Coordinates of C-alpha atoms and ligand atoms in Angstrom, one line a residue:
M242 CA 83.4 132.7 143.0
S243 CA 82.4 133.5 146.6
R244 CA 82.0 130.7 149.1
Q245 CA 81.5 132.8 152.2
H246 CA 78.3 131.1 153.3
S247 CA 79.8 127.7 152.8
Q248 CA 82.7 128.7 155.0
A249 CA 80.4 129.9 157.8
A250 CA 78.3 126.8 157.5
F251 CA 81.4 124.6 157.8
A252 CA 82.7 126.5 160.8
R253 CA 79.4 125.9 162.5
A254 CA 79.2 122.3 161.5
K255 CA 82.7 121.6 162.8
R256 CA 81.6 122.7 166.3
L257 CA 78.7 120.3 166.2
I258 CA 79.6 117.3 164.1
P259 CA 83.0 115.4 164.1
G260 CA 85.0 117.0 161.3
G261 CA 81.9 119.0 160.3
V262 CA 80.6 116.2 158.1
N263 CA 78.4 113.1 158.5
S264 CA 80.5 111.0 156.2
P265 CA 84.3 111.4 155.6
A266 CA 84.0 111.2 151.8
R267 CA 82.5 114.7 151.9
A268 CA 85.3 116.3 153.8
F269 CA 87.6 117.1 150.9
G270 CA 90.4 115.3 152.7
G271 CA 91.9 114.1 149.4
V272 CA 92.0 117.6 147.8
G273 CA 92.5 120.0 150.7
G274 CA 90.4 123.0 151.5
E275 CA 86.9 123.1 152.9
P276 CA 83.7 121.3 151.8
I277 CA 81.1 123.2 149.9
F278 CA 77.6 123.2 151.5
M279 CA 74.8 122.5 149.1
A280 CA 71.4 124.1 149.1
R281 CA 69.6 122.2 146.4
G282 CA 69.9 119.9 143.4
D283 CA 68.1 120.1 140.1
G284 CA 68.7 117.6 137.3
A285 CA 72.4 117.6 136.5
Y286 CA 73.1 120.6 138.7
L287 CA 73.9 121.4 142.3
Y288 CA 73.5 124.9 143.8
D289 CA 75.6 125.7 146.9
V290 CA 74.5 128.0 149.8
D291 CA 76.2 131.0 148.1
G292 CA 74.1 130.5 145.0
N293 CA 76.9 129.1 142.8
R294 CA 75.9 126.4 140.3
Y295 CA 77.9 123.3 139.5
I296 CA 77.5 120.5 136.9
D297 CA 77.4 117.6 139.3
Y298 CA 79.5 114.5 138.7
I299 CA 79.0 112.9 142.1
G300 CA 75.3 112.2 142.0
S301 CA 75.3 111.7 145.8
W302 CA 78.2 109.2 145.1
G303 CA 76.0 107.1 142.8
P304 CA 72.3 107.1 143.6
M305 CA 71.1 110.0 141.4
I306 CA 71.3 108.3 138.1
V307 CA 68.1 110.1 136.8
G308 CA 69.4 113.5 138.2
H309 CA 68.4 115.5 141.2
A310 CA 64.8 116.2 142.2
H311 CA 63.4 114.1 139.3
E312 CA 59.7 114.9 139.0
E313 CA 58.5 111.3 139.0
V314 CA 60.7 110.3 141.9
L315 CA 59.5 113.3 143.9
A316 CA 55.9 112.5 143.1
A317 CA 56.3 108.9 144.3
V318 CA 57.9 110.1 147.6
H319 CA 55.2 112.7 148.2
E320 CA 52.4 110.2 147.6
A321 CA 54.0 107.6 149.9
A322 CA 54.7 110.3 152.6
A323 CA 51.0 111.3 152.6
R324 CA 50.1 107.7 153.5
G325 CA 52.5 107.6 156.5
T326 CA 56.3 107.2 156.7
S327 CA 56.8 104.0 158.5
F328 CA 54.6 101.2 159.9
G329 CA 56.9 98.4 161.2
A330 CA 54.6 96.1 159.3
P331 CA 54.9 94.7 155.7
T332 CA 53.7 96.7 152.7
E333 CA 53.0 95.7 149.2
A334 CA 55.5 98.2 147.8
E335 CA 58.3 96.1 149.3
S336 CA 57.3 93.2 147.1
E337 CA 57.0 95.5 144.1
L338 CA 60.7 96.7 144.6
A339 CA 61.8 93.1 145.3
E340 CA 60.1 92.0 142.0
L341 CA 61.8 94.8 140.0
I342 CA 65.2 93.8 141.5
I343 CA 64.7 90.0 140.9
D344 CA 63.5 90.7 137.3
A345 CA 66.6 92.9 136.6
V346 CA 69.4 91.0 138.3
P347 CA 69.8 87.5 136.8
S348 CA 71.2 85.7 139.9
V349 CA 68.8 87.1 142.4
E350 CA 65.8 84.9 143.2
K351 CA 65.0 86.4 146.6
V352 CA 66.0 89.7 148.1
R353 CA 66.0 91.3 151.5
L354 CA 65.7 95.1 151.8
V355 CA 67.8 97.0 154.4
S356 CA 68.7 100.6 155.0
S357 CA 72.2 101.1 153.6
G358 CA 74.9 99.5 151.5
T359 CA 76.9 98.8 154.6
E360 CA 74.1 96.9 156.1
A361 CA 73.7 94.9 152.9
T362 CA 77.4 93.8 152.8
M363 CA 77.5 93.1 156.6
S364 CA 74.4 90.9 156.3
A365 CA 75.7 89.2 153.1
I366 CA 78.9 88.1 154.8
R367 CA 77.0 86.9 157.8
L368 CA 74.8 84.9 155.5
A369 CA 77.8 83.4 153.7
R370 CA 79.3 82.4 157.0
G371 CA 76.0 81.0 158.3
Y372 CA 75.3 79.1 155.1
T373 CA 78.7 77.5 154.8
G374 CA 79.5 77.1 158.5
R375 CA 83.0 78.7 157.7
D376 CA 84.7 81.8 158.9
V377 CA 87.1 83.3 156.4
I378 CA 86.0 86.1 154.0
V379 CA 88.3 87.1 151.1
K380 CA 88.4 90.7 150.0
F381 CA 90.5 92.8 147.7
A382 CA 92.8 95.7 148.5
G383 CA 91.1 99.0 147.5
N384 CA 87.6 97.6 147.4
Y385 CA 85.2 99.3 149.8
H386 CA 82.2 97.5 151.2
G387 CA 80.9 100.1 153.6
H388 CA 82.2 100.5 157.2
V389 CA 81.7 96.9 158.2
D390 CA 84.4 96.1 160.9
S391 CA 85.6 92.9 159.4
L392 CA 85.9 94.5 155.9
L393 CA 87.6 97.7 157.0
V394 CA 91.0 96.6 155.9
A395 CA 92.6 98.0 152.8
A396 CA 89.3 99.6 152.2
G397 CA 89.9 102.2 149.4
S398 CA 88.6 105.7 148.9
S399 CA 87.7 107.5 152.2
A400 CA 90.0 105.2 154.1
A401 CA 92.8 105.4 151.5
T402 CA 92.4 109.1 151.0
L403 CA 92.8 109.8 154.7
G404 CA 95.7 107.4 154.9
V405 CA 93.9 105.1 157.4
P406 CA 93.8 101.7 155.9
N407 CA 92.8 100.3 159.2
S408 CA 90.5 102.1 161.6
P409 CA 91.2 102.3 165.3
G410 CA 88.3 100.5 167.1
V411 CA 88.4 97.7 164.6
T412 CA 89.9 94.8 166.7
E413 CA 92.4 92.3 165.4
G414 CA 89.8 89.7 166.3
T415 CA 87.2 91.0 163.8
T416 CA 89.7 91.2 160.9
R417 CA 91.5 88.0 161.7
D418 CA 89.1 86.0 159.5
T419 CA 89.5 88.5 156.6
L420 CA 92.0 87.6 153.9
V421 CA 93.1 90.6 151.8
L422 CA 94.3 89.9 148.2
E423 CA 95.4 92.1 145.3
Y424 CA 92.6 92.8 142.8
N425 CA 92.9 91.1 139.4
D426 CA 95.6 88.7 140.7
V427 CA 94.5 85.2 139.6
A428 CA 97.7 83.5 141.0
A429 CA 97.2 85.0 144.5
L430 CA 93.5 84.0 144.4
T431 CA 94.3 80.4 143.4
A432 CA 97.1 80.2 146.0
A433 CA 94.7 81.5 148.7
F434 CA 92.2 78.8 147.9
D435 CA 94.8 76.1 147.7
Q436 CA 96.0 77.0 151.2
H437 CA 92.7 78.0 152.9
G438 CA 90.0 76.6 150.7
Q439 CA 88.3 74.6 153.5
R440 CA 88.0 77.7 155.7
I441 CA 86.7 80.2 153.1
A442 CA 83.0 81.1 153.5
G443 CA 83.0 83.6 150.7
V444 CA 84.8 86.1 148.4
I445 CA 83.4 89.6 148.3
L446 CA 84.4 92.1 145.6
E447 CA 83.3 95.1 143.6
P448 CA 83.1 93.5 140.1
I449 CA 83.9 97.0 138.7
V450 CA 85.6 98.9 141.4
G451 CA 84.5 102.5 142.1
N452 CA 86.2 103.0 145.4
M453 CA 89.8 103.2 144.2
G454 CA 88.7 105.0 141.2
C455 CA 87.1 103.0 138.4
V456 CA 89.0 99.8 137.9
V457 CA 87.6 96.9 135.9
A458 CA 87.9 93.2 136.7
S459 CA 89.6 91.2 134.0
P460 CA 87.7 88.2 132.4
E461 CA 90.4 85.8 133.7
F462 CA 90.0 87.2 137.2
L463 CA 86.2 86.8 137.1
N464 CA 86.5 83.3 135.7
A465 CA 88.9 82.3 138.4
L466 CA 86.6 83.8 141.1
R467 CA 83.7 81.7 139.9
T468 CA 85.7 78.5 139.4
Q469 CA 87.6 78.7 142.7
T470 CA 84.6 79.5 144.9
T471 CA 82.6 76.7 143.3
K472 CA 85.4 74.2 143.5
H473 CA 85.9 74.9 147.2
G474 CA 82.3 75.3 148.3
A475 CA 82.6 79.1 149.0
L476 CA 80.1 81.7 148.0
L477 CA 80.9 84.4 145.5
I478 CA 79.5 87.8 146.6
F479 CA 79.3 90.6 144.1
D480 CA 79.1 94.0 145.9
E481 CA 77.0 95.9 143.3
V482 CA 76.0 98.7 145.7
M483 CA 77.7 101.1 143.2
T484 CA 77.4 99.1 139.9
G485 CA 73.9 97.8 140.4
F486 CA 71.5 99.6 138.0
R487 CA 74.5 101.9 137.1
V488 CA 76.6 100.1 134.5
A489 CA 73.6 98.2 133.2
Y490 CA 70.1 97.6 134.4
G491 CA 71.2 94.1 135.5
G492 CA 74.4 95.4 137.0
A493 CA 78.0 94.3 136.3
Q494 CA 77.0 90.6 136.4
S495 CA 74.8 91.1 133.4
L496 CA 77.6 92.7 131.5
F497 CA 80.1 90.0 132.4
N498 CA 77.5 87.2 132.1
I499 CA 78.6 85.7 135.4
A500 CA 76.3 84.6 138.3
P501 CA 77.4 85.4 141.8
D502 CA 75.8 83.5 144.7
I503 CA 74.9 86.7 146.6
T504 CA 74.6 90.2 145.3
T505 CA 74.5 93.4 147.4
L506 CA 72.8 96.5 146.2
G507 CA 72.2 100.1 147.5
K508 CA 72.5 103.6 146.1
I509 CA 70.3 103.6 142.9
V510 CA 67.9 101.0 144.4
G511 CA 66.8 103.7 146.9
G512 CA 66.5 106.5 144.4
G513 CA 68.4 108.9 146.7
L514 CA 66.8 107.7 150.0
P515 CA 68.6 105.4 152.4
V516 CA 68.4 101.8 151.1
G517 CA 70.4 98.7 150.7
A518 CA 69.5 95.2 149.6
Y519 CA 71.0 91.7 149.4
G520 CA 69.8 88.8 147.4
G521 CA 70.7 85.5 145.7
R522 CA 69.5 82.0 145.1
A523 CA 66.3 81.2 147.1
E524 CA 68.0 78.2 148.7
I525 CA 70.7 80.5 150.2
M526 CA 68.4 83.4 151.0
D527 CA 66.0 81.1 152.9
H528 CA 68.7 80.8 155.6
I529 CA 67.7 84.2 156.8
L530 CA 65.4 84.6 159.8
P531 CA 62.5 84.0 159.9
A532 CA 62.8 81.5 157.0
G533 CA 66.0 80.3 158.4
K534 CA 68.4 80.9 161.4
V535 CA 70.7 83.7 160.3
F536 CA 69.6 86.8 162.2
Q537 CA 69.2 90.1 160.4
A538 CA 66.6 92.8 161.1
G539 CA 65.8 96.5 160.8
T540 CA 63.2 98.9 162.2
L541 CA 63.1 101.0 159.0
S542 CA 63.9 98.2 156.5
G543 CA 61.7 98.4 153.4
N544 CA 60.7 101.9 154.5
P545 CA 57.8 103.3 152.4
L546 CA 59.5 106.5 151.3
A547 CA 62.8 104.7 150.3
T548 CA 60.8 102.0 148.6
A549 CA 58.7 104.5 146.6
A550 CA 61.8 106.4 145.5
G551 CA 63.5 103.1 144.5
I552 CA 60.5 101.8 142.5
A553 CA 60.1 105.2 140.7
T554 CA 63.8 105.3 139.8
L555 CA 63.9 101.7 138.5
Q556 CA 60.7 102.3 136.5
L557 CA 62.6 105.1 134.7
L558 CA 65.5 102.9 133.9
K559 CA 63.7 99.7 133.0
D560 CA 63.3 100.1 129.3
G561 CA 67.1 100.4 128.9
H562 CA 67.1 103.7 126.9
A563 CA 68.8 105.4 129.8
Y564 CA 71.9 103.2 129.4
T565 CA 72.3 103.9 125.7
R566 CA 72.2 107.6 126.6
L567 CA 74.6 107.2 129.5
E568 CA 77.0 105.3 127.3
Q569 CA 77.0 108.0 124.7
L570 CA 77.5 110.8 127.3
G571 CA 80.3 108.7 129.0
A572 CA 82.1 108.1 125.7
R573 CA 81.9 111.8 124.8
L574 CA 83.4 112.8 128.2
E575 CA 86.1 110.1 128.0
Q576 CA 87.2 111.1 124.5
G577 CA 87.2 114.8 125.4
L578 CA 89.2 114.4 128.6
R579 CA 91.7 112.1 126.9
S580 CA 92.4 114.4 124.0
A581 CA 92.5 117.5 126.2
A582 CA 95.0 115.8 128.5
T583 CA 97.1 114.4 125.6
S584 CA 97.4 117.8 123.9
A585 CA 98.4 119.4 127.2
G586 CA 101.0 116.6 127.8
V587 CA 99.4 115.4 131.0
A588 CA 100.2 111.8 131.9
H589 CA 96.9 110.0 132.4
T590 CA 94.7 107.0 132.1
V591 CA 91.0 107.2 131.8
T592 CA 89.0 104.2 132.9
R593 CA 85.3 104.0 132.2
V594 CA 82.3 101.6 132.2
G595 CA 79.2 103.4 130.9
S596 CA 78.5 106.4 133.1
M597 CA 81.2 105.6 135.7
L598 CA 84.6 107.1 134.9
T599 CA 87.9 108.0 136.5
F600 CA 90.6 110.3 135.2
F601 CA 93.8 108.9 136.8
F602 CA 96.8 111.2 136.9
H603 CA 98.9 108.1 136.2
P604 CA 100.2 106.8 132.8
G605 CA 98.6 103.5 133.5
P606 CA 97.5 100.8 133.2
V607 CA 95.5 100.9 136.5
T608 CA 94.4 97.4 137.4
N609 CA 94.7 97.2 141.2
W610 CA 95.3 99.3 144.3
T611 CA 99.1 99.1 143.9
T612 CA 98.9 100.8 140.5
A613 CA 96.0 103.2 141.4
S614 CA 97.9 104.4 144.5
R615 CA 100.8 105.7 142.3
S616 CA 98.6 108.4 140.9
D617 CA 99.6 112.1 141.3
T618 CA 97.1 113.1 143.9
A619 CA 98.6 116.6 144.2
K620 CA 97.7 117.2 140.5
Y621 CA 94.3 115.7 141.0
A622 CA 93.7 118.3 143.8
K623 CA 94.7 121.2 141.5
Y624 CA 92.4 119.8 138.8
F625 CA 89.6 119.5 141.2
W626 CA 89.8 123.1 142.5
N627 CA 90.3 124.5 139.1
L628 CA 87.1 122.8 138.0
I629 CA 85.2 123.9 141.1
D630 CA 86.1 127.5 140.2
R631 CA 84.6 126.8 136.7
G632 CA 81.4 125.4 138.1
I633 CA 82.2 121.7 137.7
Y634 CA 81.8 119.4 140.7
M635 CA 84.1 116.4 140.4
P636 CA 84.7 113.7 143.1
C637 CA 86.8 115.2 145.8
S638 CA 89.3 112.3 145.6
Q639 CA 91.4 110.7 142.9
Y640 CA 90.1 107.4 144.3
E641 CA 86.4 107.9 143.6
A642 CA 84.7 107.4 140.3
L643 CA 82.6 110.1 138.8
F644 CA 79.0 109.5 137.7
I645 CA 76.9 110.9 134.9
S646 CA 73.1 111.1 135.1
T647 CA 70.5 111.0 132.4
A648 CA 69.9 114.7 133.2
H649 CA 73.3 115.6 131.8
T650 CA 73.3 117.0 128.3
N651 CA 76.0 117.1 125.5
E652 CA 76.4 120.8 126.4
D653 CA 77.2 119.9 130.0
I654 CA 79.8 117.4 128.9
D655 CA 81.3 119.8 126.4
A656 CA 81.5 122.6 129.0
T657 CA 83.2 120.1 131.3
I658 CA 85.8 119.2 128.6
N659 CA 86.5 122.8 127.8
S660 CA 87.1 123.6 131.5
A661 CA 89.3 120.5 131.9
Q662 CA 91.3 121.7 128.9
E663 CA 92.0 125.0 130.5
T664 CA 92.8 123.2 133.7
F665 CA 95.3 120.8 132.1
A666 CA 97.0 123.7 130.4
A667 CA 97.5 125.4 133.8
L668 CA 98.8 122.3 135.6
Ligands
PLP901 C1 78.7 103.0 148.8 C2 79.2 101.6 148.8 C3 78.9 100.8 150.0 C4 78.3 101.3 151.2 O1 77.0 101.8 151.1 P1 76.4 102.8 152.2 O2 75.0 103.0 151.8 O3 77.3 104.0 152.1 O4 76.6 102.1 153.5 C5 79.2 99.4 149.9 N1 79.8 98.9 148.8 C6 80.1 99.7 147.7 C7 80.7 99.0 146.5 C8 79.8 101.0 147.7 O5 80.1 101.8 146.6

């Protein structure tokens, strides 16, 4: 498989863009080698600049749940573009997307649209602090909430892969009010609230983690989160930027039947265009300017193109059929990978919720960052490149979940399993 054009494109990009990429997750830091430059996407496939085709399991790191270049999403974007791309004035489409989100996500009564997941989490913690009048935010090791300064400690995936748990430029002052705990650790959570309960504004977490690989919160942990935050007057923030409209139409909270106070969204909500959103009970959300005093603004917030793509995507998902199909495809891939690895004698754990899955090169169980980080990343790198050579594009890090779209077919899944089988045998 020739990747000559990719190599040339990367050489050029490196001269112009730091590290040659506009987001480190694309740099292949976790698997070595050079990133592959893409020319186009179509359904479940990506085509690189050398004309190679890949079955795509990244889906732009989550948003492309209906596949690339979906006809209805493109039509919506085209129609919106023809009417003008940004006005800096309200549009009715913003209410339409807000209504879809509010109808889907049980705990959200009002929602604010922003332009990225990072902006959503940054705004959510500001709101939690403004609402409670407290400073401390609790987060969990290996959870990623975007590149928000105060949350860029023990931040999973990109940061973990590059071995930079803390970024230079993030001052001690900004992270002083961030308390980092181990995921799924009820005792540590209870102890933290016993000690600092009066100072804690909120707890933010990925209710199903994608950013240290797929790791699921235990029912006990979720219960403790809701009980402790309520007891101590802190807000519970579910970062559903990845899980929202992915694991279920109503997100992880609808699967777990637990109501957070604030929910952050992104990725799928923008249908592949830049979007984020945060919402919650009206009484909390009305603290945001101009209804309240907590400042948050954005020139392109609620942008007509992004809003159109988001609405079109949610319309395709709304009847729930997509999730039945995604579960079936996910289960097929999970079973296939498990049995291929088992028969090749490869130590592994597969974690999965619906169309979100991680194959850990670790015998398991993987329940937090400490256990996830013991995975054999060298084996993962070999697995990744062997699959690339077979036209399968997996996440370029052990610590990222893969995503299946409704455009994937049983044939795509079976081809992937066959390739994985060959790969495991060669490891
Ligand atoms: C992707 C992601 C973010 C950041 O979203 P961006 O749009 O990349 O800023 C935040 N939280 C979670 C859980 C994510 O997966």
